[in-house]
PDB file of C-alpha atoms in Angstrom:
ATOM      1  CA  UNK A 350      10.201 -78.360-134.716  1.00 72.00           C
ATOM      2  CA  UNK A 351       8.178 -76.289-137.515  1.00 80.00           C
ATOM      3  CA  UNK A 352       5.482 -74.429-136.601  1.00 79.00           C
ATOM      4  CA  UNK A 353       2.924 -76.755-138.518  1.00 81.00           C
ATOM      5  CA  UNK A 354       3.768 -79.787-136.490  1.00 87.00           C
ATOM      6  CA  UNK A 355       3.955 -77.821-133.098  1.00 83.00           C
ATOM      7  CA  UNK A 356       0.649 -76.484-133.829  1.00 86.00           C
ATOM      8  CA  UNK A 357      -0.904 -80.110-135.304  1.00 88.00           C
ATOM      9  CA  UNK A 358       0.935 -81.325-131.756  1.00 89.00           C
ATOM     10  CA  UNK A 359      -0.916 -78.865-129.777  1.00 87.00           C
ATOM     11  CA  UNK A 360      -4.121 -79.667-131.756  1.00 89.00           C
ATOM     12  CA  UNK A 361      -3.702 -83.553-130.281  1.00 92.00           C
ATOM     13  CA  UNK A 362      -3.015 -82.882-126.875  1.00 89.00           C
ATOM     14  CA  UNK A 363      -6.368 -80.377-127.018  1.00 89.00           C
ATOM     15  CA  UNK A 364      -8.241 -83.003-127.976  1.00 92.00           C
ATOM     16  CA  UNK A 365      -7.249 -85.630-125.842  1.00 92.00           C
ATOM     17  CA  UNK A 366      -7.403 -82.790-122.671  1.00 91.00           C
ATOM     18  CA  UNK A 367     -10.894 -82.819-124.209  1.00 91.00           C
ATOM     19  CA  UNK A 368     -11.561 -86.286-124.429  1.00 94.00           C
ATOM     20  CA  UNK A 369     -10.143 -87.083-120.652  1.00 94.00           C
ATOM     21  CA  UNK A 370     -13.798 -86.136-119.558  1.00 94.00           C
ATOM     22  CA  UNK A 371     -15.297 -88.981-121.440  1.00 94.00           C
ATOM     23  CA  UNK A 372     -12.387 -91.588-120.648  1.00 96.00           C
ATOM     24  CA  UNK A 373     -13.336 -90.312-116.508  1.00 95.00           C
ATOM     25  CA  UNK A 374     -16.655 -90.831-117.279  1.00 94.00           C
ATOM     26  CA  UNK A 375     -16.030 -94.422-118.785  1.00 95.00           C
ATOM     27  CA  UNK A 376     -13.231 -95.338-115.870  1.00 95.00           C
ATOM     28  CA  UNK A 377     -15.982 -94.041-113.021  1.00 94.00           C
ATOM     29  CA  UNK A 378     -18.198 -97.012-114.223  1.00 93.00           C
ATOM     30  CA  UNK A 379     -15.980 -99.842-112.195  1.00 92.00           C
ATOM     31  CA  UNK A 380     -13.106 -97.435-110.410  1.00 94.00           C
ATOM     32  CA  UNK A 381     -13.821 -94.972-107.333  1.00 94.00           C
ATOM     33  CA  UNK A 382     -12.944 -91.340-107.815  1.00 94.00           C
ATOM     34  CA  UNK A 383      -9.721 -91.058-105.911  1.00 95.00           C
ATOM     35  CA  UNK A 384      -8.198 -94.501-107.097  1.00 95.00           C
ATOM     36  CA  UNK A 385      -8.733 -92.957-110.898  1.00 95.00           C
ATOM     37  CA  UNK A 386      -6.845 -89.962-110.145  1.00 96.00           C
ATOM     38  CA  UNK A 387      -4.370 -92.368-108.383  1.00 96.00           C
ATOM     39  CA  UNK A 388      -4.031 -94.555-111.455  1.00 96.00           C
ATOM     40  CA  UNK A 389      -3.946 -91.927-113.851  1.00 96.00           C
ATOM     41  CA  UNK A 390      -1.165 -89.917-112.227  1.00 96.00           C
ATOM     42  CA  UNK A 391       0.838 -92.941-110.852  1.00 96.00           C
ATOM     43  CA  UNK A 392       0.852 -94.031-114.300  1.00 96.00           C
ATOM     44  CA  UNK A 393       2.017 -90.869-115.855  1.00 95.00           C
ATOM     45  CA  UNK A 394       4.929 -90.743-113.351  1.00 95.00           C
ATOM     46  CA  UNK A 395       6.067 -94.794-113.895  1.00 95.00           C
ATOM     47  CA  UNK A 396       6.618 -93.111-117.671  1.00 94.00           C
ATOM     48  CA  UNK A 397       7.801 -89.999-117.614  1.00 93.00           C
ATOM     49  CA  UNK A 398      10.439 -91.544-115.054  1.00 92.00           C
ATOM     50  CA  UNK A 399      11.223 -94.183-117.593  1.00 93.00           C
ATOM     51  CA  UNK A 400      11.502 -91.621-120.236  1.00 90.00           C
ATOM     52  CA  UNK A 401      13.516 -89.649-118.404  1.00 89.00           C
ATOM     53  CA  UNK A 402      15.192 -91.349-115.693  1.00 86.00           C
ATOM     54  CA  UNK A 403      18.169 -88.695-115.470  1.00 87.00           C
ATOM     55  CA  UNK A 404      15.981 -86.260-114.205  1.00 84.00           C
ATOM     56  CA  UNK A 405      14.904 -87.769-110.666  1.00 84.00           C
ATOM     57  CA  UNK A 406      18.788 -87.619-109.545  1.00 83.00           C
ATOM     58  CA  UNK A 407      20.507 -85.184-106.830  1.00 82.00           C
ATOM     59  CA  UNK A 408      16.835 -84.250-105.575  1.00 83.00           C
ATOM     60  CA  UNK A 409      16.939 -81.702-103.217  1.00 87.00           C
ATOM     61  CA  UNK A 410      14.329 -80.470-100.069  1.00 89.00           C
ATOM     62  CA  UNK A 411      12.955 -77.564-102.626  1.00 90.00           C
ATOM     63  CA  UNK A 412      12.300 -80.188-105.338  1.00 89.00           C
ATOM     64  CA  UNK A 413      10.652 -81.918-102.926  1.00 91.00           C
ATOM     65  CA  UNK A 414       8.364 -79.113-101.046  1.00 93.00           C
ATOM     66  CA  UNK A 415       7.415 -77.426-104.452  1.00 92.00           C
ATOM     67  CA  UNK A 416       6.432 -80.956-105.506  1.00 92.00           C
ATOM     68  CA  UNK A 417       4.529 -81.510-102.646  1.00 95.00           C
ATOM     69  CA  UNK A 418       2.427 -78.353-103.169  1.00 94.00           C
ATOM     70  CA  UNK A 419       2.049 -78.741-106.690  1.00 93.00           C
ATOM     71  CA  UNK A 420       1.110 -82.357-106.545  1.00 94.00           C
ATOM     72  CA  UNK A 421      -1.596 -82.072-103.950  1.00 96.00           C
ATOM     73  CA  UNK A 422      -3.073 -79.187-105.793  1.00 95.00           C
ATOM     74  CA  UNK A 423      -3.415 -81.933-108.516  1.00 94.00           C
ATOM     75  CA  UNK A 424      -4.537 -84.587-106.780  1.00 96.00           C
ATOM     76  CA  UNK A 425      -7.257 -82.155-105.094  1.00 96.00           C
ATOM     77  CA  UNK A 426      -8.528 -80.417-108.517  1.00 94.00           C
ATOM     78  CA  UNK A 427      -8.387 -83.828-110.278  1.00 95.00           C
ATOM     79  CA  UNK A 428     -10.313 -85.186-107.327  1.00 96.00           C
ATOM     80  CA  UNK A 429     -12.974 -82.563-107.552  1.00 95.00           C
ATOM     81  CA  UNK A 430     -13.406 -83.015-111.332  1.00 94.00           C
ATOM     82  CA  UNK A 431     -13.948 -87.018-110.748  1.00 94.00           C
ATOM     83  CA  UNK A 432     -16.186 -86.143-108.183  1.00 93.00           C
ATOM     84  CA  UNK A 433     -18.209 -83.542-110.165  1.00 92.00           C
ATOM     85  CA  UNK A 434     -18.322 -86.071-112.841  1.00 91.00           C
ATOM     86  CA  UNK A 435     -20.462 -88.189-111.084  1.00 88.00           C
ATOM     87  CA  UNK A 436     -23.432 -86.229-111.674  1.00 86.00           C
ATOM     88  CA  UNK A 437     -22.608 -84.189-114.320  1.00 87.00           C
ATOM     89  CA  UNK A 438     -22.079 -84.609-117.979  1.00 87.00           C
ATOM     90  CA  UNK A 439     -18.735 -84.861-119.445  1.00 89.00           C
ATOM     91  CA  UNK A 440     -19.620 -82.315-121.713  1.00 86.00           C
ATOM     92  CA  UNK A 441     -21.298 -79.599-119.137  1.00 86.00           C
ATOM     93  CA  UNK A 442     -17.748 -80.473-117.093  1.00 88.00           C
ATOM     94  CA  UNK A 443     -15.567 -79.759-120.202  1.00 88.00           C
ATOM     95  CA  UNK A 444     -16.978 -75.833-120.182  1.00 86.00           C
ATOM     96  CA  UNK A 445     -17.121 -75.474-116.434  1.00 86.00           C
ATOM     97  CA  UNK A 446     -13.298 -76.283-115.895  1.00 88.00           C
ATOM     98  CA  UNK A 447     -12.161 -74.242-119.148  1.00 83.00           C
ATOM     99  CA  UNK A 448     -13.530 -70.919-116.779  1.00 84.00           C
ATOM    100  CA  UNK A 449     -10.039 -71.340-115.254  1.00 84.00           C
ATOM    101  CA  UNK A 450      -9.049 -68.538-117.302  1.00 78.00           C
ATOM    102  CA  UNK A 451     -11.187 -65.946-115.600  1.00 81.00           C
ATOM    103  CA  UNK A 452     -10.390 -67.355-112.476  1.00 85.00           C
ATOM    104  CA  UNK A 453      -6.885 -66.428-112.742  1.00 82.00           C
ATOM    105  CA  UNK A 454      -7.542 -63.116-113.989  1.00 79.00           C
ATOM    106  CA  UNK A 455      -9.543 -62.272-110.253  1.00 83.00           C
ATOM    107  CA  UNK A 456      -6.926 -64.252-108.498  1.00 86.00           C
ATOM    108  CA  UNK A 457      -4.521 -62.285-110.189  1.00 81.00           C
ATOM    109  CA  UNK A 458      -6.601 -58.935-109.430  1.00 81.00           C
ATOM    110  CA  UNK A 459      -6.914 -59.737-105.773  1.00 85.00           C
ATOM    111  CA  UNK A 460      -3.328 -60.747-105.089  1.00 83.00           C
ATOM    112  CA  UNK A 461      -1.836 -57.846-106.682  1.00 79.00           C
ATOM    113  CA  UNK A 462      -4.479 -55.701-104.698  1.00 80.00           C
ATOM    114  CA  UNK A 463      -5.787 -53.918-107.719  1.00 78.00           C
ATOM    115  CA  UNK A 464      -9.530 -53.403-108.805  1.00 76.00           C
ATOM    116  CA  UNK A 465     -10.289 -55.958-112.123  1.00 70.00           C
ATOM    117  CA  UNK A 466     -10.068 -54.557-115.514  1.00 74.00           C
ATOM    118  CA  UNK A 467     -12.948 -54.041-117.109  1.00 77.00           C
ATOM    119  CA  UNK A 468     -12.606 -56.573-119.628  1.00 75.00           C
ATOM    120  CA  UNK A 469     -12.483 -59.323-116.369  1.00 72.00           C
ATOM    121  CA  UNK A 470     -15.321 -58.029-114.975  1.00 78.00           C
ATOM    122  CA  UNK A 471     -17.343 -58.493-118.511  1.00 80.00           C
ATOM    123  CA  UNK A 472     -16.245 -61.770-118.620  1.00 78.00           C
ATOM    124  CA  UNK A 473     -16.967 -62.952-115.446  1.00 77.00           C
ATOM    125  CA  UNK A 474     -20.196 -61.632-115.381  1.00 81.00           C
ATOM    126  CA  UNK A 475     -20.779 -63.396-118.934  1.00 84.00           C
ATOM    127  CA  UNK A 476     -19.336 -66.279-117.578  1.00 79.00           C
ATOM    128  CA  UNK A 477     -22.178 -66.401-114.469  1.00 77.00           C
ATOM    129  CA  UNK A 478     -24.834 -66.169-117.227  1.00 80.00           C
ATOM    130  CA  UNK A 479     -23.521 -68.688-119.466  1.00 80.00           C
ATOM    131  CA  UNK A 480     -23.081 -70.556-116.168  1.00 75.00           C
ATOM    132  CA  UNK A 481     -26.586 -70.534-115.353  1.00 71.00           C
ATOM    133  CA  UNK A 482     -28.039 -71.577-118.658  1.00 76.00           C
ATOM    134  CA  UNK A 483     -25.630 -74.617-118.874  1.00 73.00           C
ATOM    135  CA  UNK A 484     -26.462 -75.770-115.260  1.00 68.00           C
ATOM    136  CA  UNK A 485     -28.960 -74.475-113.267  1.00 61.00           C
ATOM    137  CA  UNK A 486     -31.425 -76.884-112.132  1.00 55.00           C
ATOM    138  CA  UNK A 487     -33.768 -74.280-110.590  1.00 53.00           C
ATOM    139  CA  UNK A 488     -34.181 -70.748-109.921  1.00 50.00           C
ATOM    140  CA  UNK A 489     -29.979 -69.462-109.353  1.00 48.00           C
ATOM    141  CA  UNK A 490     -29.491 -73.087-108.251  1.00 54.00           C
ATOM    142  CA  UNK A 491     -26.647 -75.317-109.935  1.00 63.00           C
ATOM    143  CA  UNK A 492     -26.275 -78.900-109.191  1.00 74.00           C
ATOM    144  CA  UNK A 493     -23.812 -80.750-107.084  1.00 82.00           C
ATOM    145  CA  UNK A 494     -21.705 -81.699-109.687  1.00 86.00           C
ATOM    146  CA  UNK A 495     -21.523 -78.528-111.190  1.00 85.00           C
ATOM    147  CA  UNK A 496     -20.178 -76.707-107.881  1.00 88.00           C
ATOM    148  CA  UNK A 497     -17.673 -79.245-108.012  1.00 92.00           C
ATOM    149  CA  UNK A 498     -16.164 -78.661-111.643  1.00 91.00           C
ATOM    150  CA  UNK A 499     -16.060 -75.131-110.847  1.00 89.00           C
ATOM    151  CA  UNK A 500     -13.739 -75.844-107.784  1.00 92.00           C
ATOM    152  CA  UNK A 501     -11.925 -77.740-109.907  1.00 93.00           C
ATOM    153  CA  UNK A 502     -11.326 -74.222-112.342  1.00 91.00           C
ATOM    154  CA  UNK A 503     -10.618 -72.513-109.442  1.00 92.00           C
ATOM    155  CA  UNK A 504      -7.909 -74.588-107.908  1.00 94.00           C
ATOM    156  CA  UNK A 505      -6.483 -75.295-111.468  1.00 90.00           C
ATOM    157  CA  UNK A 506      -6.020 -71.127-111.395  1.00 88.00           C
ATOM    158  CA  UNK A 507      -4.571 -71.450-107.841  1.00 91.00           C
ATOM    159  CA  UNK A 508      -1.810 -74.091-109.370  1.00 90.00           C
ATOM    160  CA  UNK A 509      -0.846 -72.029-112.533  1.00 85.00           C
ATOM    161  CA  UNK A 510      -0.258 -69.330-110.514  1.00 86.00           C
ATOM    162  CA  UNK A 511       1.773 -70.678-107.780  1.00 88.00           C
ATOM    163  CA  UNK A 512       3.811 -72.732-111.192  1.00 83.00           C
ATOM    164  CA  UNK A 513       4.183 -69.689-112.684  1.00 78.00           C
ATOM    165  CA  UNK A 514       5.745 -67.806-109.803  1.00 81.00           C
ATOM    166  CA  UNK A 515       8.005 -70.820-109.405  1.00 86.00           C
ATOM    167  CA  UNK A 516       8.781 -71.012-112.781  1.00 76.00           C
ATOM    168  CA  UNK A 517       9.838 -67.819-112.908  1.00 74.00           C
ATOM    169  CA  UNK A 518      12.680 -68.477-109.929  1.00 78.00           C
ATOM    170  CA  UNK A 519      13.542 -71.771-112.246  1.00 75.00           C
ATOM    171  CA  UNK A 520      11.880 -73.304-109.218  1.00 73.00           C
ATOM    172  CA  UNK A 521      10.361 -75.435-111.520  1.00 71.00           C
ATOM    173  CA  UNK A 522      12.063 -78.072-113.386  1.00 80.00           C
ATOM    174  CA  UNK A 523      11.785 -81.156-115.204  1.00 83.00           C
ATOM    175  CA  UNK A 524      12.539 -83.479-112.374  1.00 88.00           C
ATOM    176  CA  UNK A 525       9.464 -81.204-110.439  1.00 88.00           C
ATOM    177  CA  UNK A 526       7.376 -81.714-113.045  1.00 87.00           C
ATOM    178  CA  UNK A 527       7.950 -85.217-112.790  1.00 91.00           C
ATOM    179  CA  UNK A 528       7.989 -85.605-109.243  1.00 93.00           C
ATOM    180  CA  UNK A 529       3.810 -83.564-108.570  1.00 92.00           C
ATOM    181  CA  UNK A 530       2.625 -86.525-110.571  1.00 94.00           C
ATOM    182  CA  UNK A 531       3.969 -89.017-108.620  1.00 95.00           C
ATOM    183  CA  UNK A 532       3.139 -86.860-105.658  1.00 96.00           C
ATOM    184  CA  UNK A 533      -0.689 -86.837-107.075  1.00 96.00           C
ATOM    185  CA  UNK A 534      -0.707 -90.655-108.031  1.00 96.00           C
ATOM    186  CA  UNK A 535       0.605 -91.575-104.333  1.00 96.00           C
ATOM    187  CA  UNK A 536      -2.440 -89.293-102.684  1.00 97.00           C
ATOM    188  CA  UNK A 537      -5.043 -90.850-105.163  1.00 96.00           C
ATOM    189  CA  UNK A 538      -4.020 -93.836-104.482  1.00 95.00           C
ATOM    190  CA  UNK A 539      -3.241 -93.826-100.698  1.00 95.00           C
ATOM    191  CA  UNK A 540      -6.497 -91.707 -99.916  1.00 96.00           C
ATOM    192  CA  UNK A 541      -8.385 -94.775-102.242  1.00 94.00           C
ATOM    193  CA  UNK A 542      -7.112 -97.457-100.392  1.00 94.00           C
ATOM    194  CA  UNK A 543      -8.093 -95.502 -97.120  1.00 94.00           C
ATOM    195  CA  UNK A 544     -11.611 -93.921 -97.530  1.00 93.00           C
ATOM    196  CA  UNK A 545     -13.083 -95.817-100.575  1.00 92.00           C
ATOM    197  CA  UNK A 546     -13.835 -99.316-101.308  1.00 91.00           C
ATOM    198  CA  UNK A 547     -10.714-100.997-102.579  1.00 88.00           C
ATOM    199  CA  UNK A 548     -11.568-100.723-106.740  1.00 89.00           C
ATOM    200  CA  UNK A 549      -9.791-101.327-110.094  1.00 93.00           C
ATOM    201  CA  UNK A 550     -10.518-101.453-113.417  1.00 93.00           C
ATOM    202  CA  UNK A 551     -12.242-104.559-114.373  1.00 92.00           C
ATOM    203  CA  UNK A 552     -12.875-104.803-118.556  1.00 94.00           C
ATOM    204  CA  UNK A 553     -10.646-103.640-121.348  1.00 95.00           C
ATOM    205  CA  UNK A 554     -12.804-100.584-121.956  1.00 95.00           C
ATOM    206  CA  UNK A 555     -12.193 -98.990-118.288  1.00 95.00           C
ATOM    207  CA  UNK A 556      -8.283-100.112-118.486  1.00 96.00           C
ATOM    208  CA  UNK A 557      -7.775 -98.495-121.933  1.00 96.00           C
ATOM    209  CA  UNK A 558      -9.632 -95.275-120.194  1.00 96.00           C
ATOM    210  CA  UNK A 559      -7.112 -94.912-117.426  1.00 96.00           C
ATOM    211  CA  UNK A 560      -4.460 -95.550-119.538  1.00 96.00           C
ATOM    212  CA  UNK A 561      -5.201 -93.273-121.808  1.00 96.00           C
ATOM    213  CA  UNK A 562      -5.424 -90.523-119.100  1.00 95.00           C
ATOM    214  CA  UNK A 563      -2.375 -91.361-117.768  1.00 95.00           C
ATOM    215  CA  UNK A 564      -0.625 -91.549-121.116  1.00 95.00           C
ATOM    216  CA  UNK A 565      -1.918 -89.134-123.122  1.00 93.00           C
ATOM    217  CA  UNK A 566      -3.776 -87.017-121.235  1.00 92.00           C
ATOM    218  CA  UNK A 567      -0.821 -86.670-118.707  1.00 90.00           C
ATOM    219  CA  UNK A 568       2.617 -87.719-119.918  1.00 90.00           C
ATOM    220  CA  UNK A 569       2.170 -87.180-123.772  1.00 90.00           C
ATOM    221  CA  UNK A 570       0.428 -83.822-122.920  1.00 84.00           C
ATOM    222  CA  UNK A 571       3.678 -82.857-120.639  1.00 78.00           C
ATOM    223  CA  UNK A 572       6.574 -83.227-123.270  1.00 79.00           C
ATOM    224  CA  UNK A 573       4.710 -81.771-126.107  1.00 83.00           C
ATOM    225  CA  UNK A 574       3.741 -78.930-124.444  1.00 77.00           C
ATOM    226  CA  UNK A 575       6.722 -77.191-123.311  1.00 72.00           C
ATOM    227  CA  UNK A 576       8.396 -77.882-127.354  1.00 75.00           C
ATOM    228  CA  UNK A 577       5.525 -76.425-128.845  1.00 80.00           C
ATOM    229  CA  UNK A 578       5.562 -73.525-126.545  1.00 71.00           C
ATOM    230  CA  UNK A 579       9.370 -72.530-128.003  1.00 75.00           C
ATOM    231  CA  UNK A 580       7.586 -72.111-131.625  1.00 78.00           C
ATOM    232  CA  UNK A 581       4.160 -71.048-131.220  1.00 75.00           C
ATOM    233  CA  UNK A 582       2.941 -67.153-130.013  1.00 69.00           C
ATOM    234  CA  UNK A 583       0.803 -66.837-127.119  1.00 63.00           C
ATOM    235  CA  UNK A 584      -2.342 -66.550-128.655  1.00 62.00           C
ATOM    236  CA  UNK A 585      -1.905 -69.590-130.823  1.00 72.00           C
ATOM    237  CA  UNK A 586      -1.698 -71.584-127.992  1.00 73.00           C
ATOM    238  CA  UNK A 587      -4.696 -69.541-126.011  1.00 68.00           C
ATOM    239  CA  UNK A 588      -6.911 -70.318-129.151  1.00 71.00           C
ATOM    240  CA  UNK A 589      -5.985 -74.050-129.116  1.00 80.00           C
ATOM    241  CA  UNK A 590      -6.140 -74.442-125.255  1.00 78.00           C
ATOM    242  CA  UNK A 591     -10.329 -72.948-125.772  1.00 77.00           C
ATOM    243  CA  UNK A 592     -10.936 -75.612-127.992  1.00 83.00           C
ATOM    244  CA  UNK A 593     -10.659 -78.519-125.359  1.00 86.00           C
ATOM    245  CA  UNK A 594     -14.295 -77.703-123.693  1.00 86.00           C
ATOM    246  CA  UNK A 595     -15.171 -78.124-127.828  1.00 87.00           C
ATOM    247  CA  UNK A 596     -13.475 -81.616-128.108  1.00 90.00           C
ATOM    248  CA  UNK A 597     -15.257 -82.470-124.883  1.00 89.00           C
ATOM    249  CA  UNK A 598     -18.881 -81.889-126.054  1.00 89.00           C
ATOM    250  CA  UNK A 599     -17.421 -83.928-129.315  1.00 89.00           C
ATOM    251  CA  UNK A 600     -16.173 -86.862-127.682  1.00 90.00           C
ATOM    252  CA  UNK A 601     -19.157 -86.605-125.262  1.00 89.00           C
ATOM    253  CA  UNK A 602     -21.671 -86.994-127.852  1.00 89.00           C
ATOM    254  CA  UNK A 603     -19.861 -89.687-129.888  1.00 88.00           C
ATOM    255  CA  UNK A 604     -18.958 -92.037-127.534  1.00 90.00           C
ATOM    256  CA  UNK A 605     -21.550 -91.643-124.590  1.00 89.00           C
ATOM    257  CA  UNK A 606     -23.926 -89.967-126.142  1.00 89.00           C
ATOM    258  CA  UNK A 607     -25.116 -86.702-124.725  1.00 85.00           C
ATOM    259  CA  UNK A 608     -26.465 -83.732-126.530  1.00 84.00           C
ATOM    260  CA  UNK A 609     -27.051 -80.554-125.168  1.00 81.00           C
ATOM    261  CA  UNK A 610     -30.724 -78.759-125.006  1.00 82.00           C
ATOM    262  CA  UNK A 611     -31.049 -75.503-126.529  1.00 84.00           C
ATOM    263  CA  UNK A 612     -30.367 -73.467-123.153  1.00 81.00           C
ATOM    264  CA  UNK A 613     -27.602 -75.597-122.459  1.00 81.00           C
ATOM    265  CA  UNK A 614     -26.019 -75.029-125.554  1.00 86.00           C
ATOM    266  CA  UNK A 615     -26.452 -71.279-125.232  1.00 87.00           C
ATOM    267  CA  UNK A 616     -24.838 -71.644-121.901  1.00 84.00           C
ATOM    268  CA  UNK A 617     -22.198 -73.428-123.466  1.00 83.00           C
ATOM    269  CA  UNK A 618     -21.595 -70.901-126.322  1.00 88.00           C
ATOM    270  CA  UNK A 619     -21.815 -67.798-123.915  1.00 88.00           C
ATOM    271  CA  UNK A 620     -19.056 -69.500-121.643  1.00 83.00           C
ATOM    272  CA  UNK A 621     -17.169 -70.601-124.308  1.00 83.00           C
ATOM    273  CA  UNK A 622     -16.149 -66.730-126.221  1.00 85.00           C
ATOM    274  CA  UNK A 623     -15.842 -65.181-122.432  1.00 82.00           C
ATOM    275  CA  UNK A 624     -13.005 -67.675-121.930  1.00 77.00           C
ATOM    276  CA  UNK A 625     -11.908 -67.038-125.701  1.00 78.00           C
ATOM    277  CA  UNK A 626     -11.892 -63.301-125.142  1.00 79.00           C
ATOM    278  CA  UNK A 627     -10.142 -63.856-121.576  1.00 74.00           C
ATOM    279  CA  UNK A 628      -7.368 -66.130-122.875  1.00 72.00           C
ATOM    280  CA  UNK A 629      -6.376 -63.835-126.496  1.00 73.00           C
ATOM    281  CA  UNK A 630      -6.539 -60.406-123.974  1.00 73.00           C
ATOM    282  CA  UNK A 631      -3.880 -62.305-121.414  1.00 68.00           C
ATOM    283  CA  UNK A 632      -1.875 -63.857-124.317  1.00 66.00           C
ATOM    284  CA  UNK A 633      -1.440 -60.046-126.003  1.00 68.00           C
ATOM    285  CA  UNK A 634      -0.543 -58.961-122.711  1.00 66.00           C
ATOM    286  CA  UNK A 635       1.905 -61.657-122.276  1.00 59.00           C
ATOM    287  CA  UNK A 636       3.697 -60.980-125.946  1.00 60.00           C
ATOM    288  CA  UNK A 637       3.555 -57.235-125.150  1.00 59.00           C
ATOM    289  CA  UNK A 638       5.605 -57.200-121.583  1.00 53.00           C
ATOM    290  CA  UNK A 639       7.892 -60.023-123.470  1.00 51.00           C
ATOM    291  CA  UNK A 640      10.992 -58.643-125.308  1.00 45.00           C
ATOM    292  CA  UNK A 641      10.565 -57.901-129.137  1.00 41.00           C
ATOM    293  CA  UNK A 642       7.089 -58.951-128.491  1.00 40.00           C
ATOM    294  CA  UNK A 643       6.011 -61.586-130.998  1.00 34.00           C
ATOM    295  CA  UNK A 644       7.184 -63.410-133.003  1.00 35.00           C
TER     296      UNK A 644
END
């Protein structure tokens, strides 16, 4: 793969990370949260297994417990950005869940037992007064759906950690990677049937929505990833990954849409260069402590 089409590939699944706000917002009209996330993830498991169907055989009880773990993390942070969705805009929810990157830096921090660097503590405290212009409904107050979105950054920085650490055992392989969806679409869809009103999707529009997260957002967004990752540097990908709060607000405006105010958009801006800032400083890091460094 050159590095033109692994960065166009990139580019796509970006923009379709971006647009899986709107397609939540559009499948939350007729479907309850936790069947969505069900749908979505049971969906991206049925192809990913038919893709690669080699991959599921001569599972062992590790496959299966790092699954486990990794799956309900994303069935819980997928929940929580349904949820959050509710009552916030898909475009406010695009630049609350891209703060995952400071959230792993203080994760990070605290479970290495070390004080911040500085450059976490400036973005973090950027970050909380970007927050506030995008969200807060009164004095220091921020809605509902905005706590929500940011417990969705926070346990998204909770599951690239624990990946990573796997990873780095070769814990983590194709057929786990396969299996945490399935493990996520069976919660969404068990906890549905259970605690929510028995709902699917009704009209073409909120079919083509779920699909479309499960497809793209999901199992196109898994293949490409880990190929484009073999040809593009660290701070390539960094740069692309901030641009999916940018598709968001895009996609947000042009198919349901909704325009920030001035503050909000201020907000928006502030939040978006701390995680900029936050993701290039960890990507140099990364290339540094890698042999040969970049390349």
């Amino acid at each position: 793969m050159t590095r033109t089409k692994a960065f166009l590939l990139m580019l796509i699944v970006t923009a379709g990370w971006g647009a899986s706000y709107m397609w939540m917002k559009i499948a939350l009209t007729g479907v309850h949260p936790l069947m969505v996330v069900g749908l979505r993830f049971m969906i991206a498991f049925i192809a990913m297994a038919i893709v690669f169907p080699k991959a599921l055989m001569k599972t062992t009880k590790r496959d299966c417990g790092i699954s486990f773990v990794l799956g309900l993390l994303l069935f819980l942070l997928f929940t929580s950005v349904v949820v959050g969705l509710k009552t916030t805009s898909a475009s406010t929810a695009g630049f609350l869940t891209s703060t995952t990157a400071i959230f792993v830096a203080i994760f990070d921090a605290i479970l290495h037992r070390r004080w911040p660097g500085r450059l976490t503590v400036v973005t973090t405290v950027t970050v909380i007064v970007g927050l506030y212009l995008l969200t807060a409904s009164g004095p220091m107050v921020l809605n509902r759906g905005a706590l929500f979105c940011l417990g969705t950054a926070a346990l998204y920085a909770v599951y690239i950690l624990l990946s990573n650490h796997w990873a780095k055992k070769r814990q983590v392989t194709l057929k786990v990677s396969i299996l945490q969806l399935g493990v996520a679409g069976g919660l969404g869809m068990g906890t549905g049937f259970l605690f929510e009103p028995v709902t699917f999707p009704t009209t073409v529009k909120q079919w083509g929505a779920i699909l479309a997260l499960g497809l793209i957002c999901s199992a196109f967004g898994f293949m490409v990833q880990p190929l484009a990752q073999r040809v593009l540097d660290p701070e390539t990908i960094s740069l692309i990954f901030s641009l999916e709060p940018l598709f968001a607000a895009l996609f947000a405006f042009l198919v349901l849409g909704e325009v920030l105010t001035g503050r909000e958009a201020v907000g928006a801006a502030i939040i978006f260069m701390s995680v900029v800032v936050a993701q290039v400083a960890k990507a140099r890091a990364v290339s540094k402590m890698s042999p040969g460094g970049q390349k």
